[in-house]
Amino acid sequence: DTSLVEVNSFSSSMPVSPSSMINQYKFEEEPELRDLFITVDDPESHVTAIETFITYRVVTKTSRGEFDSSEYEVRRRYQDFLWLKSKFEEAHPTLIIPPLPEKFIMKGMVERFSDEFIETRRKALHKFLNRIADHPTLTFNEDFKIFLTAQAWELSSHKKQGPGLLSRMGQTVRAVTSSVRGGVKNRPEMFTEMNHYMETFSQKINVLDKIAHRIYKEEREYFNEMKEYGPIYTLWSASEEDIADSLKGIASCIDKCGKATEKRMAGLSENLLPILHEYVLYSEILMGVLKRRDQIQGELESKVDALANKKTEKDMFSEEIGKLEDKVECANNALKADWDRWKQNMQCDMRSAFTIVAENNLHYYEE
């Protein structure tokens, strides 16, 4: 669908091999601009009387002046990452916050607390923090700094300073109230186009995600059948001297096909499935961001309507409207800048993932 690639598409002069493209994307700007490097590694299992959970080591190296030290090492569990994401959404409702892996990622494919599950989650958490570190606004968020530097007890104490229950309920009620009033009347054309784009993108990325998982499942079934199929020819060759060499040749061929299929499956699970699923989650996040932008504008429109219907209290309403106009403008500008940045990252990620998969398929069929 050309509507998904026309805007902000990359120039034809850009290198298309995955390695050169990724190098251009990552390293051209890094030496001068990057001053925050984060690694998530060393998963550790904890068993208590109440629960079993995994913590991950988060190592941060930085040259920023607002940090007291140049290097930090803390341990964080998945719930801490969820808390951080919620703080970003609270502070920056119209910025595109990168997704976290779900509680049970790739359901049906891996067991919880298996090595594969933990490694898949570790990679996703590593990517989440580094996407935040590379973001021009989110990287300077105070809660992000605390997340990277505070010891466990300090973070726990900081979490308790969040908004009280009544405040949170009030925010929820306001959000629900503004969402049920109906659509905004004068939404700028740019944001209407964004909504249409995301509806199409969401539909297509969800289909791609489902098909990719189905292909992976079929490849795994095919691989398991070949593991059973090959040895049969080896056993058969022992009782058929005249065609023993031919039967052994077939067994060897099936074994080679099995190894090639296993390598292809690894390529899918490492290079394609995580990217597609990340952008499935991104599509949900973006729909939410666009809805929150509409809610801010809806609040402004309701105040303007109220002012038109009231003769008194004009001064109070005018002041409120002025503040809401500023809020809408800030929301629009934040989303515009983030939208362009997100699309460029998305197109780069997709191009890289699909190119790697295409090259892996070529190698597979050559083998």
mmCIF file with all atom_site columns, C-alpha atoms in Angstrom, residues 236-332:
data_model
loop_
_atom_site.group_PDB
_atom_site.id
_atom_site.type_symbol
_atom_site.label_atom_id
_atom_site.label_alt_id
_atom_site.label_comp_id
_atom_site.label_asym_id
_atom_site.label_entity_id
_atom_site.label_seq_id
_atom_site.pdbx_PDB_ins_code
_atom_site.Cartn_x
_atom_site.Cartn_y
_atom_site.Cartn_z
_atom_site.occupancy
_atom_site.B_iso_or_equiv
_atom_site.pdbx_formal_charge
_atom_site.auth_seq_id
_atom_site.auth_comp_id
_atom_site.auth_asym_id
_atom_site.auth_atom_id
_atom_site.pdbx_PDB_model_num
ATOM 1  C CA . TRP A 1 236 ? 16.603  -48.711 6.157  1.00 0.00 ? 236 TRP A CA 1
ATOM 2  C CA . SER A 1 237 ? 20.050  -48.591 4.486  1.00 0.00 ? 237 SER A CA 1
ATOM 3  C CA . ALA A 1 238 ? 21.305  -51.253 6.944  1.00 0.00 ? 238 ALA A CA 1
ATOM 4  C CA . SER A 1 239 ? 18.903  -53.844 5.490  1.00 0.00 ? 239 SER A CA 1
ATOM 5  C CA . GLU A 1 240 ? 19.149  -52.892 1.778  1.00 0.00 ? 240 GLU A CA 1
ATOM 6  C CA . GLU A 1 241 ? 22.746  -53.382 0.629  1.00 0.00 ? 241 GLU A CA 1
ATOM 7  C CA . ASP A 1 242 ? 22.040  -52.698 -3.050 1.00 0.00 ? 242 ASP A CA 1
ATOM 8  C CA . ILE A 1 243 ? 20.608  -49.223 -2.446 1.00 0.00 ? 243 ILE A CA 1
ATOM 9  C CA . ALA A 1 244 ? 22.366  -48.443 0.853  1.00 0.00 ? 244 ALA A CA 1
ATOM 10 C CA . ASP A 1 245 ? 24.406  -45.561 -0.587 1.00 0.00 ? 245 ASP A CA 1
ATOM 11 C CA . SER A 1 246 ? 21.325  -43.938 -2.114 1.00 0.00 ? 246 SER A CA 1
ATOM 12 C CA . LEU A 1 247 ? 19.379  -44.261 1.154  1.00 0.00 ? 247 LEU A CA 1
ATOM 13 C CA . LYS A 1 248 ? 22.272  -42.794 3.149  1.00 0.00 ? 248 LYS A CA 1
ATOM 14 C CA . GLY A 1 249 ? 22.439  -39.952 0.609  1.00 0.00 ? 249 GLY A CA 1
ATOM 15 C CA . ILE A 1 250 ? 18.763  -39.149 1.204  1.00 0.00 ? 250 ILE A CA 1
ATOM 16 C CA . ALA A 1 251 ? 19.323  -39.262 4.985  1.00 0.00 ? 251 ALA A CA 1
ATOM 17 C CA . SER A 1 252 ? 22.269  -36.859 4.621  1.00 0.00 ? 252 SER A CA 1
ATOM 18 C CA . CYS A 1 253 ? 20.193  -34.543 2.394  1.00 0.00 ? 253 CYS A CA 1
ATOM 19 C CA . ILE A 1 254 ? 17.334  -34.444 4.925  1.00 0.00 ? 254 ILE A CA 1
ATOM 20 C CA . ASP A 1 255 ? 19.830  -33.676 7.697  1.00 0.00 ? 255 ASP A CA 1
ATOM 21 C CA . LYS A 1 256 ? 21.238  -30.721 5.703  1.00 0.00 ? 256 LYS A CA 1
ATOM 22 C CA . CYS A 1 257 ? 17.696  -29.443 5.007  1.00 0.00 ? 257 CYS A CA 1
ATOM 23 C CA . GLY A 1 258 ? 16.941  -29.700 8.734  1.00 0.00 ? 258 GLY A CA 1
ATOM 24 C CA . LYS A 1 259 ? 20.006  -27.639 9.670  1.00 0.00 ? 259 LYS A CA 1
ATOM 25 C CA . ALA A 1 260 ? 19.161  -24.999 7.038  1.00 0.00 ? 260 ALA A CA 1
ATOM 26 C CA . THR A 1 261 ? 15.557  -24.833 8.320  1.00 0.00 ? 261 THR A CA 1
ATOM 27 C CA . GLU A 1 262 ? 16.770  -24.456 11.910 1.00 0.00 ? 262 GLU A CA 1
ATOM 28 C CA . LYS A 1 263 ? 18.991  -21.531 10.854 1.00 0.00 ? 263 LYS A CA 1
ATOM 29 C CA . ARG A 1 264 ? 16.072  -19.953 8.984  1.00 0.00 ? 264 ARG A CA 1
ATOM 30 C CA . MET A 1 265 ? 13.841  -20.271 12.086 1.00 0.00 ? 265 MET A CA 1
ATOM 31 C CA . ALA A 1 266 ? 16.535  -18.579 14.189 1.00 0.00 ? 266 ALA A CA 1
ATOM 32 C CA . GLY A 1 267 ? 16.619  -15.717 11.661 1.00 0.00 ? 267 GLY A CA 1
ATOM 33 C CA . LEU A 1 268 ? 12.847  -15.276 11.884 1.00 0.00 ? 268 LEU A CA 1
ATOM 34 C CA . SER A 1 269 ? 12.772  -15.309 15.689 1.00 0.00 ? 269 SER A CA 1
ATOM 35 C CA . GLU A 1 270 ? 15.706  -12.891 15.991 1.00 0.00 ? 270 GLU A CA 1
ATOM 36 C CA . ASN A 1 271 ? 15.183  -10.470 13.102 1.00 0.00 ? 271 ASN A CA 1
ATOM 37 C CA . LEU A 1 272 ? 11.516  -10.428 12.093 1.00 0.00 ? 272 LEU A CA 1
ATOM 38 C CA . LEU A 1 273 ? 9.131   -11.530 14.867 1.00 0.00 ? 273 LEU A CA 1
ATOM 39 C CA . PRO A 1 274 ? 10.370  -9.043  17.530 1.00 0.00 ? 274 PRO A CA 1
ATOM 40 C CA . ILE A 1 275 ? 10.291  -6.072  15.111 1.00 0.00 ? 275 ILE A CA 1
ATOM 41 C CA . LEU A 1 276 ? 6.788   -6.842  13.824 1.00 0.00 ? 276 LEU A CA 1
ATOM 42 C CA . HIS A 1 277 ? 5.438   -7.360  17.327 1.00 0.00 ? 277 HIS A CA 1
ATOM 43 C CA . GLU A 1 278 ? 7.091   -4.183  18.612 1.00 0.00 ? 278 GLU A CA 1
ATOM 44 C CA . TYR A 1 279 ? 5.276   -2.191  15.925 1.00 0.00 ? 279 TYR A CA 1
ATOM 45 C CA . VAL A 1 280 ? 1.981   -3.932  16.714 1.00 0.00 ? 280 VAL A CA 1
ATOM 46 C CA . LEU A 1 281 ? 2.433   -2.471  20.211 1.00 0.00 ? 281 LEU A CA 1
ATOM 47 C CA . TYR A 1 282 ? 3.521   0.876   18.742 1.00 0.00 ? 282 TYR A CA 1
ATOM 48 C CA . SER A 1 283 ? 0.303   1.030   16.687 1.00 0.00 ? 283 SER A CA 1
ATOM 49 C CA . GLU A 1 284 ? -1.746  0.701   19.899 1.00 0.00 ? 284 GLU A CA 1
ATOM 50 C CA . ILE A 1 285 ? 0.376   3.370   21.602 1.00 0.00 ? 285 ILE A CA 1
ATOM 51 C CA . LEU A 1 286 ? -0.012  5.805   18.701 1.00 0.00 ? 286 LEU A CA 1
ATOM 52 C CA . MET A 1 287 ? -3.784  5.370   18.570 1.00 0.00 ? 287 MET A CA 1
ATOM 53 C CA . GLY A 1 288 ? -3.818  6.230   22.292 1.00 0.00 ? 288 GLY A CA 1
ATOM 54 C CA . VAL A 1 289 ? -1.603  9.305   21.778 1.00 0.00 ? 289 VAL A CA 1
ATOM 55 C CA . LEU A 1 290 ? -3.859  10.603  18.991 1.00 0.00 ? 290 LEU A CA 1
ATOM 56 C CA . LYS A 1 291 ? -6.902  10.056  21.212 1.00 0.00 ? 291 LYS A CA 1
ATOM 57 C CA . ARG A 1 292 ? -5.269  12.007  24.066 1.00 0.00 ? 292 ARG A CA 1
ATOM 58 C CA . ARG A 1 293 ? -4.453  14.882  21.684 1.00 0.00 ? 293 ARG A CA 1
ATOM 59 C CA . ASP A 1 294 ? -8.124  14.935  20.637 1.00 0.00 ? 294 ASP A CA 1
ATOM 60 C CA . GLN A 1 295 ? -9.192  14.972  24.296 1.00 0.00 ? 295 GLN A CA 1
ATOM 61 C CA . ILE A 1 296 ? -7.089  18.104  24.962 1.00 0.00 ? 296 ILE A CA 1
ATOM 62 C CA . GLN A 1 297 ? -8.608  19.821  21.933 1.00 0.00 ? 297 GLN A CA 1
ATOM 63 C CA . GLY A 1 298 ? -12.089 18.618  22.959 1.00 0.00 ? 298 GLY A CA 1
ATOM 64 C CA . GLU A 1 299 ? -11.627 20.230  26.371 1.00 0.00 ? 299 GLU A CA 1
ATOM 65 C CA . LEU A 1 300 ? -10.709 23.535  24.664 1.00 0.00 ? 300 LEU A CA 1
ATOM 66 C CA . GLU A 1 301 ? -13.730 23.360  22.327 1.00 0.00 ? 301 GLU A CA 1
ATOM 67 C CA . SER A 1 302 ? -16.137 22.687  25.214 1.00 0.00 ? 302 SER A CA 1
ATOM 68 C CA . LYS A 1 303 ? -14.792 25.743  27.082 1.00 0.00 ? 303 LYS A CA 1
ATOM 69 C CA . VAL A 1 304 ? -15.148 27.934  23.959 1.00 0.00 ? 304 VAL A CA 1
ATOM 70 C CA . ASP A 1 305 ? -18.765 26.705  23.567 1.00 0.00 ? 305 ASP A CA 1
ATOM 71 C CA . ALA A 1 306 ? -19.444 27.410  27.246 1.00 0.00 ? 306 ALA A CA 1
ATOM 72 C CA . LEU A 1 307 ? -18.068 30.947  26.897 1.00 0.00 ? 307 LEU A CA 1
ATOM 73 C CA . ALA A 1 308 ? -20.308 31.615  23.887 1.00 0.00 ? 308 ALA A CA 1
ATOM 74 C CA . ASN A 1 309 ? -23.378 30.533  25.889 1.00 0.00 ? 309 ASN A CA 1
ATOM 75 C CA . LYS A 1 310 ? -22.583 32.539  29.025 1.00 0.00 ? 310 LYS A CA 1
ATOM 76 C CA . LYS A 1 311 ? -22.705 36.276  29.466 1.00 0.00 ? 311 LYS A CA 1
ATOM 77 C CA . THR A 1 312 ? -21.080 36.291  32.919 1.00 0.00 ? 312 THR A CA 1
ATOM 78 C CA . GLU A 1 313 ? -17.750 34.884  34.121 1.00 0.00 ? 313 GLU A CA 1
ATOM 79 C CA . LYS A 1 314 ? -16.168 35.833  30.781 1.00 0.00 ? 314 LYS A CA 1
ATOM 80 C CA . ASP A 1 315 ? -12.835 36.819  32.336 1.00 0.00 ? 315 ASP A CA 1
ATOM 81 C CA . MET A 1 316 ? -12.455 33.472  34.107 1.00 0.00 ? 316 MET A CA 1
ATOM 82 C CA . PHE A 1 317 ? -13.348 31.541  30.942 1.00 0.00 ? 317 PHE A CA 1
ATOM 83 C CA . SER A 1 318 ? -11.017 33.642  28.786 1.00 0.00 ? 318 SER A CA 1
ATOM 84 C CA . GLU A 1 319 ? -8.083  32.840  31.083 1.00 0.00 ? 319 GLU A CA 1
ATOM 85 C CA . GLU A 1 320 ? -8.904  29.115  31.028 1.00 0.00 ? 320 GLU A CA 1
ATOM 86 C CA . ILE A 1 321 ? -9.258  29.165  27.240 1.00 0.00 ? 321 ILE A CA 1
ATOM 87 C CA . GLY A 1 322 ? -5.873  30.884  26.889 1.00 0.00 ? 322 GLY A CA 1
ATOM 88 C CA . LYS A 1 323 ? -4.223  28.142  28.971 1.00 0.00 ? 323 LYS A CA 1
ATOM 89 C CA . LEU A 1 324 ? -5.997  25.399  27.000 1.00 0.00 ? 324 LEU A CA 1
ATOM 90 C CA . GLU A 1 325 ? -4.960  26.964  23.680 1.00 0.00 ? 325 GLU A CA 1
ATOM 91 C CA . ASP A 1 326 ? -1.338  26.848  24.853 1.00 0.00 ? 326 ASP A CA 1
ATOM 92 C CA . LYS A 1 327 ? -1.835  23.239  25.970 1.00 0.00 ? 327 LYS A CA 1
ATOM 93 C CA . VAL A 1 328 ? -3.278  22.239  22.571 1.00 0.00 ? 328 VAL A CA 1
ATOM 94 C CA . GLU A 1 329 ? -0.429  23.971  20.733 1.00 0.00 ? 329 GLU A CA 1
ATOM 95 C CA . CYS A 1 330 ? 2.175   22.213  22.926 1.00 0.00 ? 330 CYS A CA 1
ATOM 96 C CA . ALA A 1 331 ? 0.433   18.850  22.370 1.00 0.00 ? 331 ALA A CA 1
ATOM 97 C CA . ASN A 1 332 ? 0.297   19.407  18.600 1.00 0.00 ? 332 ASN A CA 1
#
